[in-house]
Amino acid sequence: MQRTPLAALFAASALVLAACGGDDSGSADAAGGSSGAGDKLSVAYVPGLTGNPFYSTVGCGGRDRAKELGVDFKVQGSPTFDVAAQTSVVNALVADKPDALMISVTDATAMAIPLTEAKDAGVDVITIDGDLEDTSIGKANIQSDNLEGGKLAAENLGKLLNGQGEVLAINQSPGNPIGELREQGFAEGLKAFPGIKYLGVQYDENATATAASIASGAASSNPNLKGIYTMATNSTEGAITGVREAGRTGDVKVVGYDTSEPIIQALEDGAVDGIVVQYPYREGALGVEAALALSKGEEVQRNQTVPFVFATPDNVDTDEVQEYLYKVDC
């Protein structure tokens, strides 16, 4: 996301106030923070933005595990996915001297500056759902394997199409490391289906309306289009709308990545055929466990991955899939 320096300054100032105003999803212990928590370990989680189901579920996993382990835990973030805003939140938290900071970075390069300052202040940095470019800053990185997730999507879409037809991919924007891995894995996975023609990827810039326009245009103009793979929540929601507008729901299979309430509803209604679902709740729990181990001087695995589940209309209500689904309130 680009913004002017003045706009960035304004946003940063606003976020200092927001960051000091309270937590996004509360804390495991109302005392929260090392400054007021006695000998308890204090851990803070900074999401990419607040109100997002994925990040909220990371916070829930961290909160629940912290409660079990007797760790003070809180979530504090910005309502916008913005480097300046996230930097202000980090700086405000570090001023309170937490023992560890879990963070889902908004930018793998730019966030190195405030997180290096946090590290220098004695705070253990643990990245969640995406590493920093400088991997020496974070003591642990916890995320799913996006390359394998893309392959999982290709395997299931290929089976849904019986190995025939043309497929299109929709992603957020070029250059995003996570998105590129999801696309790379998908392209590699499709090689197991030589009867499927891959039409490549188009970008929606994280705009649902743009994704809908891409899907509607492709489904209306190309009768051989049989499948759409979407790599982000807004892309999936847009593809659902676009395929419906083209009158081809059910004929064009939609396989996506990540969930939201509208996507789960579409899955139950048959407008989406499958979703690669990450395990954010587990990522949050592992982050707290890593923070506790680091505080004891124990060795912590630097790169930790969590599994996926592939949700379908047939299994979405099972306990296994329900455990993986993302929730704003949990």
Backbone as numpy.savetxt, mean C-alpha at the origin, in Angstrom:
# Nx Ny Nz CAx CAy CAz Cx Cy Cz
3.91 13.52 -7.21 3.06 14.71 -7.21 3.94 15.95 -7.21
3.69 16.90 -8.15 4.47 18.11 -8.19 3.69 19.24 -7.53
4.41 20.15 -6.86 3.76 21.31 -6.29 4.77 22.44 -6.26
4.26 23.66 -6.19 5.14 24.82 -6.14 5.79 24.92 -4.79
6.98 25.60 -4.67 7.61 25.75 -3.36 6.71 26.41 -2.34
5.94 27.44 -2.77 5.05 28.12 -1.83 3.97 27.17 -1.34
3.42 26.40 -2.28 2.39 25.46 -1.89 2.95 24.41 -0.94
4.17 23.97 -1.23 4.79 22.98 -0.36 5.00 23.53 1.03
5.46 24.81 1.10 5.68 25.44 2.41 4.39 25.54 3.17
3.31 25.95 2.47 2.02 26.07 3.13 1.55 24.72 3.65
1.72 23.70 2.80 1.29 22.36 3.22 2.08 21.89 4.42
3.40 22.17 4.40 4.24 21.74 5.51 3.80 22.41 6.81
3.51 23.72 6.73 3.08 24.43 7.93 1.78 23.87 8.44
0.86 23.59 7.51 -0.43 23.06 7.91 -0.29 21.72 8.59
0.68 20.91 8.10 0.81 19.58 8.65 1.44 19.58 10.01
2.27 20.59 10.32 2.79 20.66 11.67 1.63 20.76 12.64
0.65 21.60 12.30 -0.51 21.74 13.15 -1.29 20.45 13.21
-1.48 19.84 12.03 -2.25 18.60 12.01 -1.55 17.51 12.80
-0.21 17.45 12.64 0.53 16.40 13.32 0.46 16.56 14.83
0.44 17.80 15.28 0.40 18.03 16.72 -1.02 17.90 17.26
-1.99 17.84 16.34 -3.38 17.84 16.78 -3.89 16.51 17.26
-3.25 15.41 16.85 -3.73 14.12 17.31 -3.35 13.03 16.35
-3.68 11.80 16.74 -3.34 10.62 15.96 -4.43 10.33 14.94
-4.04 9.53 13.94 -5.00 9.10 12.93 -5.91 8.02 13.48
-5.31 6.99 14.01 -6.14 5.86 14.44 -5.94 5.51 15.91
-5.42 6.43 16.66 -5.29 6.19 18.07 -4.03 5.45 18.43
-3.94 5.00 19.64 -2.74 4.34 20.09 -3.10 3.13 20.93
-2.12 2.25 21.10 -2.35 1.07 21.91 -2.40 1.43 23.39
-1.77 2.56 23.69 -1.74 3.00 25.08 -1.89 4.51 25.07
-2.84 5.00 25.80 -3.11 6.43 25.76 -1.93 7.25 26.22
-1.00 6.64 27.02 0.16 7.40 27.48 1.06 7.76 26.32
1.21 6.88 25.34 1.95 7.06 24.08 3.20 7.89 24.16
4.30 7.43 23.56 5.52 8.23 23.48 6.42 7.97 24.65
7.75 7.94 24.37 8.69 7.62 25.42 8.75 8.69 26.49
8.41 9.95 26.08 8.53 11.03 27.04 7.56 10.87 28.20
6.41 10.16 27.95 5.46 10.02 29.05 5.15 8.57 29.36
5.98 7.65 28.91 5.63 6.25 29.02 6.55 5.47 29.94
7.35 6.14 30.75 8.23 5.43 31.65 9.21 4.57 30.89
9.28 3.27 31.30 10.23 2.37 30.67 9.65 1.65 29.46
8.42 1.89 29.13 7.82 1.22 27.99 8.47 1.66 26.68
8.59 0.71 25.77 9.07 1.04 24.43 8.00 1.86 23.72
8.42 2.90 23.02 7.46 3.73 22.29 7.73 3.62 20.79
6.66 3.33 20.05 6.75 3.16 18.60 5.67 4.01 17.95
6.04 4.73 16.89 5.07 5.52 16.13 5.06 5.04 14.69
3.88 5.01 14.09 3.76 4.64 12.68 3.29 5.85 11.88
4.00 6.15 10.79 3.63 7.24 9.89 3.18 6.62 8.56
1.87 6.66 8.26 1.40 6.10 6.98 1.71 7.03 5.81
1.53 6.52 4.60 1.70 7.37 3.42 0.68 8.49 3.41
-0.53 8.19 3.86 -1.57 9.20 4.08 -2.61 8.57 5.00
-3.39 9.40 5.65 -4.42 8.89 6.55 -5.71 8.60 5.77
-6.55 7.74 6.35 -7.83 7.45 5.71 -7.76 6.42 4.61
-6.57 5.91 4.33 -6.39 4.89 3.30 -6.54 3.51 3.94
-7.35 2.63 3.37 -7.59 1.33 4.01 -6.31 0.52 4.23
-5.39 0.53 3.28 -4.16 -0.25 3.44 -3.37 0.25 4.65
-3.10 1.54 4.68 -2.29 2.08 5.77 -3.02 1.97 7.11
-4.34 2.16 7.08 -5.10 2.03 8.33 -4.97 0.62 8.89
-4.95 -0.38 8.00 -4.83 -1.76 8.46 -3.43 -2.05 8.99
-2.41 -1.44 8.40 -1.06 -1.55 8.97 -1.09 -1.04 10.41
-1.73 0.11 10.60 -1.82 0.68 11.94 -2.56 -0.24 12.92
-3.61 -0.89 12.43 -4.35 -1.81 13.30 -3.49 -3.00 13.71
-2.73 -3.54 12.75 -1.85 -4.65 13.08 -0.80 -4.26 14.09
-0.25 -3.06 13.92 0.75 -2.58 14.87 0.15 -2.33 16.24
-1.01 -1.72 16.23 -1.68 -1.42 17.52 -1.96 -2.69 18.32
-2.52 -3.68 17.64 -2.90 -4.92 18.35 -1.67 -5.67 18.85
-0.61 -5.73 18.04 0.60 -6.44 18.48 1.28 -5.68 19.62
1.24 -4.35 19.53 1.84 -3.53 20.59 1.13 -3.76 21.92
-0.17 -3.88 21.86 -0.94 -4.12 23.08 -0.54 -5.46 23.70
-0.36 -6.47 22.86 0.04 -7.79 23.35 1.43 -7.77 23.99
2.31 -6.92 23.44 3.71 -6.90 23.88 3.99 -5.83 24.92
2.97 -5.04 25.28 3.19 -3.99 26.27 3.99 -2.82 25.73
3.79 -2.50 24.46 4.52 -1.41 23.80 3.57 -0.24 23.58
4.04 0.98 23.81 3.24 2.16 23.48 3.30 2.39 21.98
2.15 2.59 21.37 2.09 2.66 19.91 1.09 3.73 19.50
1.45 4.49 18.50 0.50 5.46 17.96 0.72 5.64 16.46
-0.33 6.11 15.81 -0.29 6.38 14.38 -0.49 7.87 14.17
0.35 8.47 13.36 0.20 9.89 13.08 0.61 10.14 11.64
-0.24 10.81 10.87 0.08 11.02 9.46 -0.61 12.22 8.88
-0.42 12.38 7.57 -1.01 13.49 6.83 -2.17 12.98 5.99
-3.18 13.81 5.75 -4.28 13.37 4.89 -3.93 13.39 3.41
-2.74 13.87 3.06 -2.33 13.89 1.66 -1.03 13.10 1.49
-0.88 12.51 0.32 0.32 11.74 0.00 1.36 12.73 -0.52
2.16 13.28 0.38 3.00 14.42 0.03 4.27 14.38 0.86
5.42 14.60 0.21 6.71 14.52 0.90 6.83 15.59 1.99
6.49 16.84 1.65 6.63 17.92 2.63 5.74 17.67 3.84
4.53 17.19 3.58 3.60 16.92 4.68 4.12 15.78 5.55
4.62 14.74 4.92 5.11 13.61 5.71 6.37 13.99 6.49
7.20 14.83 5.89 8.40 15.29 6.59 8.03 16.04 7.87
7.00 16.88 7.80 6.57 17.63 8.98 6.09 16.69 10.08
5.38 15.64 9.69 4.90 14.67 10.68 6.09 13.96 11.33
7.05 13.54 10.52 8.23 12.86 11.06 8.98 13.76 12.03
9.19 15.00 11.63 9.94 15.92 12.50 9.23 16.15 13.83
7.91 16.26 13.77 7.15 16.47 15.00 7.25 15.25 15.92
7.18 14.06 15.33 7.27 12.84 16.14 8.65 12.67 16.74
9.69 12.91 15.95 11.06 12.72 16.43 11.37 13.67 17.58
10.75 14.82 17.56 10.96 15.77 18.67 10.52 15.17 20.00
9.59 14.21 19.95 9.12 13.55 21.18 9.98 12.33 21.54
11.00 12.06 20.73 11.97 11.00 21.00 11.34 9.61 21.17
10.65 9.13 20.16 10.18 7.73 20.25 11.37 6.79 20.13
11.19 5.55 20.55 12.27 4.58 20.39 12.38 4.09 18.95
11.24 3.98 18.29 11.26 3.49 16.90 10.19 4.19 16.09
10.46 4.31 14.80 9.53 4.94 13.86 9.28 3.96 12.73
8.05 3.53 12.59 7.63 2.76 11.43 7.06 3.74 10.41
7.42 3.59 9.14 6.96 4.56 8.16 6.76 3.94 6.79
5.67 4.33 6.14 5.44 4.00 4.73 5.79 5.27 3.96
6.96 5.30 3.35 7.48 6.54 2.79 6.72 6.98 1.54
6.57 8.28 1.40 5.93 8.85 0.21 6.92 8.98 -0.95
8.20 8.99 -0.63 9.21 9.10 -1.68 10.49 8.42 -1.18
10.97 7.44 -1.96 12.10 6.64 -1.51 13.40 7.42 -1.44
13.47 8.54 -2.12 14.69 9.36 -2.11 14.55 10.56 -1.17
13.49 11.34 -1.35 13.34 12.58 -0.59 13.18 12.33 0.91
12.56 11.24 1.29 12.33 11.00 2.72 13.60 10.56 3.45
14.68 10.38 2.71 15.94 10.02 3.36 16.43 11.13 4.29
16.14 12.38 3.96 16.65 13.51 4.76 16.06 13.50 6.18
14.73 13.56 6.33 14.21 13.55 7.71 14.46 12.24 8.44
14.51 11.14 7.70 14.71 9.86 8.38 16.17 9.65 8.78
17.09 10.25 8.07 18.48 10.24 8.52 18.61 11.04 9.81
17.90 12.16 9.88 17.91 12.96 11.11 17.30 12.18 12.27
16.25 11.42 11.97 15.64 10.58 13.01 16.63 9.52 13.48
17.30 8.90 12.53 18.29 7.87 12.87 19.41 8.46 13.73
19.87 9.65 13.33 20.95 10.31 14.08 20.51 10.69 15.49
19.19 10.86 15.65 18.66 11.20 16.99 18.46 9.96 17.85
18.81 8.79 17.31 18.71 7.57 18.08 17.42 6.79 17.90
16.65 7.16 16.88 15.38 6.48 16.61 15.62 5.35 15.61
15.14 4.15 15.92 15.23 3.05 14.97 14.17 3.23 13.88
14.59 3.26 12.64 13.68 3.46 11.51 13.36 2.12 10.86
12.06 1.86 10.70 11.59 0.62 10.08 10.63 1.01 8.95
10.97 0.65 7.73 10.12 1.01 6.60 9.09 -0.10 6.36
7.88 0.35 6.01 6.75 -0.55 5.79 6.21 -0.30 4.38
6.09 -1.36 3.59 5.51 -1.28 2.24 6.35 -0.42 1.30
7.65 -0.50 1.39 8.51 0.23 0.46 9.76 0.73 1.15
10.91 0.37 0.60 12.19 0.74 1.20 12.64 2.11 0.71
13.60 2.68 1.45 14.28 3.89 0.99 15.34 3.50 -0.04
15.67 4.44 -0.89 16.74 4.18 -1.87 18.05 3.90 -1.14
18.32 4.67 -0.08 19.47 4.42 0.78 19.05 3.43 1.86
19.39 2.17 1.64 18.90 1.13 2.54 19.67 1.07 3.86
20.66 1.95 4.03 21.41 1.96 5.29 20.65 2.69 6.40
19.59 3.43 6.04 18.88 4.24 7.04 17.92 3.38 7.87
17.15 2.57 7.20 16.19 1.71 7.90 16.84 0.43 8.40
16.49 0.04 9.60 17.06 -1.19 10.15 16.28 -2.43 9.73
15.08 -2.22 9.22 14.28 -3.32 8.69 13.32 -2.76 7.65
13.01 -3.55 6.64 12.01 -3.18 5.64 11.04 -4.34 5.50
9.75 -4.03 5.64 8.71 -5.07 5.63 7.72 -4.75 4.51
7.58 -5.63 3.56 6.65 -5.40 2.47 6.39 -6.71 1.74
5.42 -6.71 0.86 5.15 -7.88 0.04 6.05 -7.83 -1.19
6.15 -8.97 -1.88 6.98 -9.07 -3.07 6.12 -8.70 -4.28
6.28 -7.48 -4.75 5.42 -6.98 -5.82 5.65 -7.69 -7.15
6.86 -8.16 -7.37 7.13 -8.93 -8.60 6.31 -10.22 -8.58
6.31 -10.91 -7.45 5.54 -12.14 -7.33 4.03 -11.85 -7.37
3.63 -10.72 -6.83 2.22 -10.35 -6.90 1.75 -10.16 -8.33
2.59 -9.56 -9.15 2.25 -9.40 -10.56 2.14 -10.75 -11.27
3.03 -11.65 -10.93 2.97 -12.99 -11.52 1.70 -13.72 -11.10
1.31 -13.53 -9.83 0.09 -14.16 -9.33 -1.14 -13.65 -10.09
-1.15 -12.36 -10.38 -2.26 -11.78 -11.15 -2.29 -12.37 -12.55
-1.13 -12.50 -13.19 -1.07 -13.04 -14.55 -1.53 -14.50 -14.58
-1.09 -15.26 -13.61 -1.47 -16.68 -13.56 -3.00 -16.83 -13.47
-3.62 -16.04 -12.62 -5.06 -16.17 -12.43 -5.85 -15.59 -13.61
-5.39 -14.47 -14.18 -6.08 -13.92 -15.34 -5.95 -14.87 -16.53
-4.76 -15.45 -16.70 -4.56 -16.40 -17.80 -5.51 -17.58 -17.70
-5.70 -18.07 -16.47 -6.63 -19.20 -16.28 -8.08 -18.77 -16.54
-8.43 -17.58 -16.10 -9.79 -17.09 -16.34 -10.10 -16.99 -17.82
-9.08 -16.69 -18.62 -9.25 -16.50 -20.07 -8.98 -17.79 -20.84
-8.72 -18.87 -20.12 -8.36 -20.13 -20.78 -7.21 -19.93 -21.77
-6.33 -19.00 -21.42 -5.12 -18.81 -22.21 -5.32 -18.15 -23.56
-6.43 -17.46 -23.76 -6.72 -16.84 -25.06 -7.19 -15.39 -24.88
-6.92 -14.54 -25.91 -7.44 -13.19 -25.93 -6.37 -12.13 -25.74
-6.81 -10.88 -25.73 -5.91 -9.75 -25.56 -6.15 -9.11 -24.19
-5.07 -8.67 -23.56 -5.21 -8.06 -22.23 -4.45 -6.74 -22.17
-4.99 -5.85 -21.37 -4.44 -4.51 -21.17 -4.14 -4.31 -19.69
-3.10 -3.56 -19.39 -2.78 -3.23 -18.00 -2.95 -1.73 -17.76
-3.40 -1.38 -16.56 -3.53 0.03 -16.16 -2.76 0.22 -14.87
-1.86 1.21 -14.87 -1.06 1.50 -13.69 -1.19 2.98 -13.35
-0.64 3.37 -12.18 -0.77 4.75 -11.74 0.07 5.71 -12.58
1.38 5.55 -12.53 2.27 6.48 -13.25 3.59 5.78 -13.53
4.26 6.17 -14.62 5.55 5.55 -14.91 6.61 5.97 -13.89
7.54 5.09 -13.62 8.65 5.43 -12.73 8.45 5.05 -11.29
7.23 4.67 -10.91 7.00 4.23 -9.52 7.56 2.83 -9.35
8.53 2.63 -8.44 9.19 1.31 -8.32 8.22 0.17 -8.04
7.27 0.40 -7.14 6.32 -0.66 -6.80 5.46 -1.02 -8.02
4.94 0.00 -8.68 4.11 -0.24 -9.85 4.87 -0.93 -10.97
6.11 -0.55 -11.16 6.91 -1.16 -12.22 7.16 -2.64 -11.93
7.37 -2.99 -10.67 7.57 -4.40 -10.32 6.28 -5.20 -10.54
5.16 -4.60 -10.21 3.88 -5.29 -10.43 3.63 -5.52 -11.92
4.03 -4.56 -12.73 3.86 -4.71 -14.18 4.85 -5.72 -14.75
6.07 -5.65 -14.26 7.10 -6.58 -14.73 6.72 -8.02 -14.41
6.25 -8.25 -13.19 5.83 -9.59 -12.80 4.67 -10.09 -13.65
3.74 -9.18 -13.95 2.59 -9.55 -14.78 3.04 -9.96 -16.18
3.91 -9.14 -16.77 4.39 -9.44 -18.13 5.14 -10.77 -18.15
5.94 -11.01 -17.13 6.68 -12.29 -17.07 5.72 -13.46 -16.89
4.72 -13.28 -16.05 3.76 -14.35 -15.79 2.93 -14.72 -17.01
2.65 -13.72 -17.85 1.83 -13.98 -19.04 2.56 -14.85 -20.07
3.88 -14.95 -19.95 4.63 -15.77 -20.90 4.24 -17.24 -20.82
3.61 -17.63 -19.71 3.12 -19.01 -19.59 1.86 -19.23 -20.41
1.32 -18.16 -21.01 0.10 -18.25 -21.80 0.35 -17.67 -23.19
0.97 -18.43 -24.09 1.33 -17.90 -25.41 0.14 -17.49 -26.26
-1.06 -17.95 -25.91 -2.24 -17.57 -26.68 -2.80 -16.21 -26.27
-2.22 -15.60 -25.26 -2.68 -14.27 -24.82 -1.75 -13.20 -25.37
-2.33 -12.17 -25.99 -1.56 -11.03 -26.51 -1.61 -9.90 -25.48
-0.44 -9.49 -25.03 -0.36 -8.40 -24.04 -0.24 -7.06 -24.77
-1.19 -6.18 -24.53 -1.24 -4.88 -25.21 -0.43 -3.81 -24.48
0.19 -4.16 -23.37 1.02 -3.20 -22.65 0.24 -2.44 -21.59
0.89 -1.42 -21.03 0.32 -0.69 -19.89 -0.02 0.75 -20.27
-1.13 1.25 -19.74 -1.47 2.67 -19.84 -1.56 3.23 -18.42
-1.38 4.56 -18.31 -1.28 5.17 -16.98 -2.46 6.12 -16.72
-2.97 6.04 -15.49 -4.13 6.88 -15.13 -3.78 7.99 -14.15
-2.52 8.10 -13.75 -2.07 9.12 -12.79 -2.90 9.08 -11.51
-3.26 7.87 -11.10 -4.01 7.64 -9.86 -5.38 8.31 -9.87
-5.94 8.51 -11.05 -7.26 9.14 -11.18 -8.27 8.08 -11.63
-9.30 7.87 -10.82 -10.31 6.86 -11.14 -10.99 7.16 -12.48
-11.29 8.44 -12.72 -11.97 8.81 -13.97 -11.10 8.50 -15.19
-9.80 8.72 -15.07 -8.90 8.42 -16.19 -8.84 6.92 -16.44
-8.77 6.14 -15.36 -8.78 4.68 -15.51 -10.07 4.21 -16.17
-11.19 4.83 -15.79 -12.47 4.46 -16.39 -12.48 4.77 -17.88
-11.91 5.91 -18.25 -11.86 6.30 -19.67 -10.99 5.33 -20.47
-9.85 4.94 -19.88 -8.97 3.99 -20.56 -9.69 2.66 -20.77
-10.32 2.15 -19.73 -10.98 0.85 -19.82 -12.18 0.90 -20.76
-12.96 1.97 -20.68 -14.14 2.09 -21.53 -13.74 2.17 -23.00
-12.71 2.99 -23.27 -12.26 3.14 -24.65 -11.73 1.84 -25.23
-10.94 1.13 -24.44 -10.36 -0.13 -24.94 -11.44 -1.20 -25.11
-12.35 -1.30 -24.15 -13.39 -2.33 -24.22 -14.39 -2.04 -25.35
-14.60 -0.76 -25.65 -15.56 -0.39 -26.70 -14.98 -0.58 -28.09
-13.69 -0.32 -28.22 -13.08 -0.30 -29.56 -12.42 -1.62 -29.95
-12.18 -2.49 -28.99 -11.44 -3.72 -29.29 -12.23 -4.95 -28.84
-12.91 -5.61 -29.77 -13.70 -6.80 -29.38 -12.85 -7.96 -28.93
-11.55 -7.92 -29.25 -10.67 -9.01 -28.82 -10.14 -8.82 -27.40
-10.41 -7.64 -26.82 -9.97 -7.40 -25.45 -10.76 -8.29 -24.51
-10.07 -9.12 -23.76 -10.74 -10.06 -22.86 -10.36 -9.89 -21.40
-9.31 -9.10 -21.15 -8.90 -8.95 -19.76 -8.22 -7.63 -19.49
-8.39 -7.10 -18.28 -7.71 -5.88 -17.83 -7.09 -6.17 -16.47
-5.82 -5.83 -16.36 -5.09 -5.97 -15.09 -4.82 -4.57 -14.55
-5.27 -4.32 -13.33 -5.09 -3.01 -12.71 -4.17 -3.14 -11.50
-3.28 -2.14 -11.33 -2.23 -2.29 -10.32 -2.38 -1.41 -9.10
-3.52 -0.75 -8.96 -3.76 0.10 -7.79 -5.26 0.24 -7.57
-5.63 0.66 -6.38 -7.05 0.73 -6.01 -7.86 1.60 -6.97
-7.40 2.83 -7.22 -8.15 3.73 -8.10 -8.22 3.19 -9.52
-7.17 2.50 -9.95 -7.18 1.92 -11.30 -8.26 0.85 -11.40
-8.38 0.04 -10.37 -9.38 -1.03 -10.37 -10.79 -0.45 -10.35
-11.00 0.51 -9.45 -12.34 1.11 -9.37 -12.71 1.77 -10.71
-11.75 2.41 -11.35 -12.03 3.01 -12.65 -12.31 1.97 -13.72
-11.56 0.89 -13.72 -11.76 -0.16 -14.72 -13.14 -0.79 -14.59
-13.61 -0.96 -13.36 -14.95 -1.50 -13.14 -15.99 -0.62 -13.85
-15.85 0.69 -13.64 -16.78 1.64 -14.26 -16.66 1.62 -15.78
-15.42 1.63 -16.27 -15.21 1.69 -17.72 -15.75 0.47 -18.44
-15.51 -0.70 -17.89 -16.01 -1.93 -18.52 -17.54 -1.96 -18.50
-18.10 -1.48 -17.39 -19.56 -1.42 -17.32 -20.12 -0.44 -18.35
-19.49 0.72 -18.51 -19.95 1.70 -19.49 -19.89 1.15 -20.91
-18.92 0.27 -21.15 -18.79 -0.34 -22.47 -19.75 -1.50 -22.66
-20.49 -1.83 -21.61 -21.46 -2.93 -21.70 -20.81 -4.30 -21.78
-19.61 -4.43 -21.16 -18.91 -5.71 -21.30 -18.54 -6.34 -19.95
-19.28 -5.98 -18.92 -19.04 -6.61 -17.61 -19.25 -8.12 -17.72
-18.27 -8.86 -17.25 -18.33 -10.32 -17.33 -17.63 -10.85 -18.56
-17.72 -10.11 -19.68 -17.03 -10.51 -20.92 -15.56 -10.14 -20.83
-15.27 -8.95 -20.33 -13.89 -8.52 -20.10 -13.57 -8.78 -18.62
-12.66 -9.69 -18.36 -12.30 -10.03 -16.99 -11.42 -8.94 -16.39
-11.67 -8.61 -15.15 -10.88 -7.58 -14.44 -10.19 -8.24 -13.25
-8.87 -8.17 -13.25 -8.06 -8.66 -12.12 -7.25 -7.48 -11.60
-7.35 -7.21 -10.33 -6.72 -6.02 -9.77 -5.75 -6.33 -8.64
-5.28 -5.24 -8.04 -4.28 -5.29 -6.98 -4.73 -4.34 -5.88
-4.90 -4.84 -4.69 -5.34 -4.07 -3.52 -6.87 -3.92 -3.51
-7.38 -3.67 -2.31 -8.82 -3.65 -2.14 -9.33 -2.34 -1.55
-10.63 -2.18 -1.69 -11.38 -1.10 -1.03 -12.81 -1.64 -0.89
-13.65 -0.93 -0.18 -15.03 -1.41 -0.04 -15.74 -1.52 -1.40
-15.61 -0.51 -2.31 -16.25 -0.67 -3.64 -15.71 -1.86 -4.42
-14.42 -2.15 -4.28 -13.84 -3.28 -5.02 -14.36 -4.60 -4.45
-14.46 -4.71 -3.14 -14.99 -5.94 -2.55 -16.45 -6.13 -2.96
-17.21 -5.03 -3.00 -18.60 -5.13 -3.45 -18.66 -5.60 -4.90
-17.77 -5.05 -5.74 -17.73 -5.46 -7.15 -17.32 -6.93 -7.28
-16.45 -7.37 -6.39 -16.04 -8.78 -6.41 -17.24 -9.67 -6.09
-18.01 -9.27 -5.10 -19.19 -10.05 -4.71 -20.26 -10.01 -5.81
-20.31 -8.89 -6.56 -21.31 -8.74 -7.62 -20.86 -9.37 -8.94
-19.60 -9.78 -9.02 -19.11 -10.37 -10.26 -18.55 -9.38 -11.25
-18.42 -8.10 -10.87 -17.86 -7.10 -11.77 -16.33 -7.12 -11.75
-15.76 -7.74 -10.74 -14.31 -7.99 -10.65 -14.12 -9.48 -10.45
-13.11 -10.02 -11.11 -12.94 -11.47 -11.10 -11.89 -11.97 -10.13
-10.99 -11.11 -9.72 -9.99 -11.52 -8.76 -9.13 -10.34 -8.34
-8.60 -10.41 -7.11 -7.80 -9.33 -6.55 -6.59 -9.91 -5.82
-5.41 -9.38 -6.12 -4.23 -9.70 -5.34 -4.28 -8.86 -4.07
-4.35 -9.53 -2.93 -4.52 -8.82 -1.66 -3.26 -9.00 -0.82
-2.68 -7.88 -0.43 -1.51 -7.92 0.44 -1.95 -8.18 1.90
-0.99 -8.13 2.80 -1.29 -8.48 4.20 -0.81 -7.34 5.11
-1.45 -6.18 5.01 -0.98 -5.02 5.79 -1.08 -5.21 7.29
-2.07 -5.95 7.74 -2.20 -6.18 9.19 -0.95 -6.86 9.72
-0.45 -7.84 8.98 0.76 -8.56 9.40 1.98 -7.65 9.32
2.03 -6.79 8.31 3.16 -5.86 8.19 3.26 -4.97 9.43
2.10 -4.50 9.92 2.12 -3.67 11.12 2.60 -4.44 12.33
2.14 -5.68 12.46 2.55 -6.50 13.61 4.05 -6.79 13.56
4.55 -7.11 12.38 5.98 -7.40 12.24 6.83 -6.16 12.54
6.32 -4.99 12.18 7.05 -3.76 12.46 7.27 -3.56 13.95
6.21 -3.80 14.73 6.33 -3.65 16.20 7.27 -4.70 16.76
7.17 -5.92 16.25 8.06 -6.98 16.72 9.53 -6.62 16.42
9.77 -6.06 15.25 11.13 -5.66 14.90 11.64 -4.56 15.82
10.76 -3.59 16.12 11.16 -2.50 17.01 11.53 -3.02 18.39
10.75 -3.96 18.89 11.02 -4.52 20.21 12.35 -5.29 20.21
12.57 -6.08 19.17 13.82 -6.84 19.09 15.02 -5.91 19.01
14.91 -4.85 18.23 16.02 -3.90 18.11 16.31 -3.24 19.45
15.27 -2.95 20.21 15.48 -2.30 21.51 16.24 -3.20 22.48
16.18 -4.51 22.24 16.87 -5.47 23.09 18.25 -5.84 22.55
18.60 -5.21 21.42 19.90 -5.52 20.82 19.92 -6.83 20.06
18.74 -7.35 19.76 18.66 -8.63 19.04 18.81 -8.40 17.54
19.23 -9.43 16.84 19.39 -9.35 15.39 18.00 -9.40 14.73
17.79 -8.53 13.78 16.52 -8.46 13.07 16.77 -8.65 11.57
16.00 -9.49 10.95 16.14 -9.69 9.50 15.86 -8.37 8.78
16.79 -7.94 7.93 16.67 -6.63 7.28 15.47 -6.56 6.35
15.31 -7.52 5.48 14.21 -7.51 4.51 13.24 -8.64 4.83
12.02 -8.24 5.16 10.99 -9.22 5.52 9.81 -9.09 4.55
9.31 -10.21 4.07 8.18 -10.19 3.17 6.98 -10.88 3.81
5.82 -10.45 3.37 4.57 -11.05 3.86 3.86 -11.68 2.67
3.02 -12.68 2.92 2.36 -13.40 1.82 1.18 -12.63 1.22
0.63 -13.17 0.12 -0.57 -12.63 -0.51 -1.70 -13.64 -0.34
-2.89 -13.17 -0.66 -3.99 -14.08 -0.92 -4.66 -13.56 -2.20
-5.18 -14.47 -3.02 -5.90 -14.04 -4.23 -7.39 -14.20 -3.96
-8.07 -13.07 -3.86 -9.49 -13.06 -3.53 -10.33 -13.22 -4.79
-11.34 -14.06 -4.71 -12.26 -14.28 -5.84 -13.69 -14.17 -5.32
-14.67 -14.13 -6.23 -16.07 -14.11 -5.76 -16.40 -15.33 -4.92
-15.70 -16.44 -5.14 -16.02 -17.68 -4.42 -15.40 -17.74 -3.02
-14.27 -17.05 -2.81 -13.61 -17.21 -1.51 -13.57 -15.95 -0.66
-14.16 -14.86 -1.17 -14.00 -13.57 -0.49 -14.57 -13.58 0.93
-15.53 -14.43 1.20 -16.15 -14.44 2.53 -15.49 -15.42 3.49
-14.45 -16.12 3.04 -13.79 -17.06 3.93 -12.96 -16.32 4.98
-12.70 -17.00 6.10 -11.93 -16.37 7.17 -10.52 -16.01 6.70
-9.92 -16.86 5.86 -8.57 -16.59 5.39 -8.49 -15.27 4.63
-9.41 -15.08 3.68 -9.38 -13.85 2.87 -9.77 -12.65 3.71
-10.75 -12.82 4.57 -11.19 -11.70 5.40 -10.05 -11.15 6.27
-9.14 -12.03 6.69 -8.01 -11.59 7.51 -7.08 -10.66 6.74
-7.03 -10.82 5.42 -6.13 -10.02 4.59 -6.74 -8.68 4.16
-8.06 -8.59 4.12 -8.70 -7.41 3.53 -8.37 -6.14 4.30
-8.32 -5.03 3.56 -7.96 -3.74 4.14 -9.22 -3.06 4.68
-9.06 -2.40 5.82 -10.22 -1.76 6.45 -9.81 -0.38 6.98
-10.67 0.59 6.82 -10.41 1.92 7.38 -10.56 1.88 8.89
-11.58 1.16 9.36 -11.80 1.01 10.80 -11.63 -0.46 11.17
-10.71 -0.72 12.08 -10.52 -2.11 12.49 -10.00 -2.16 13.92
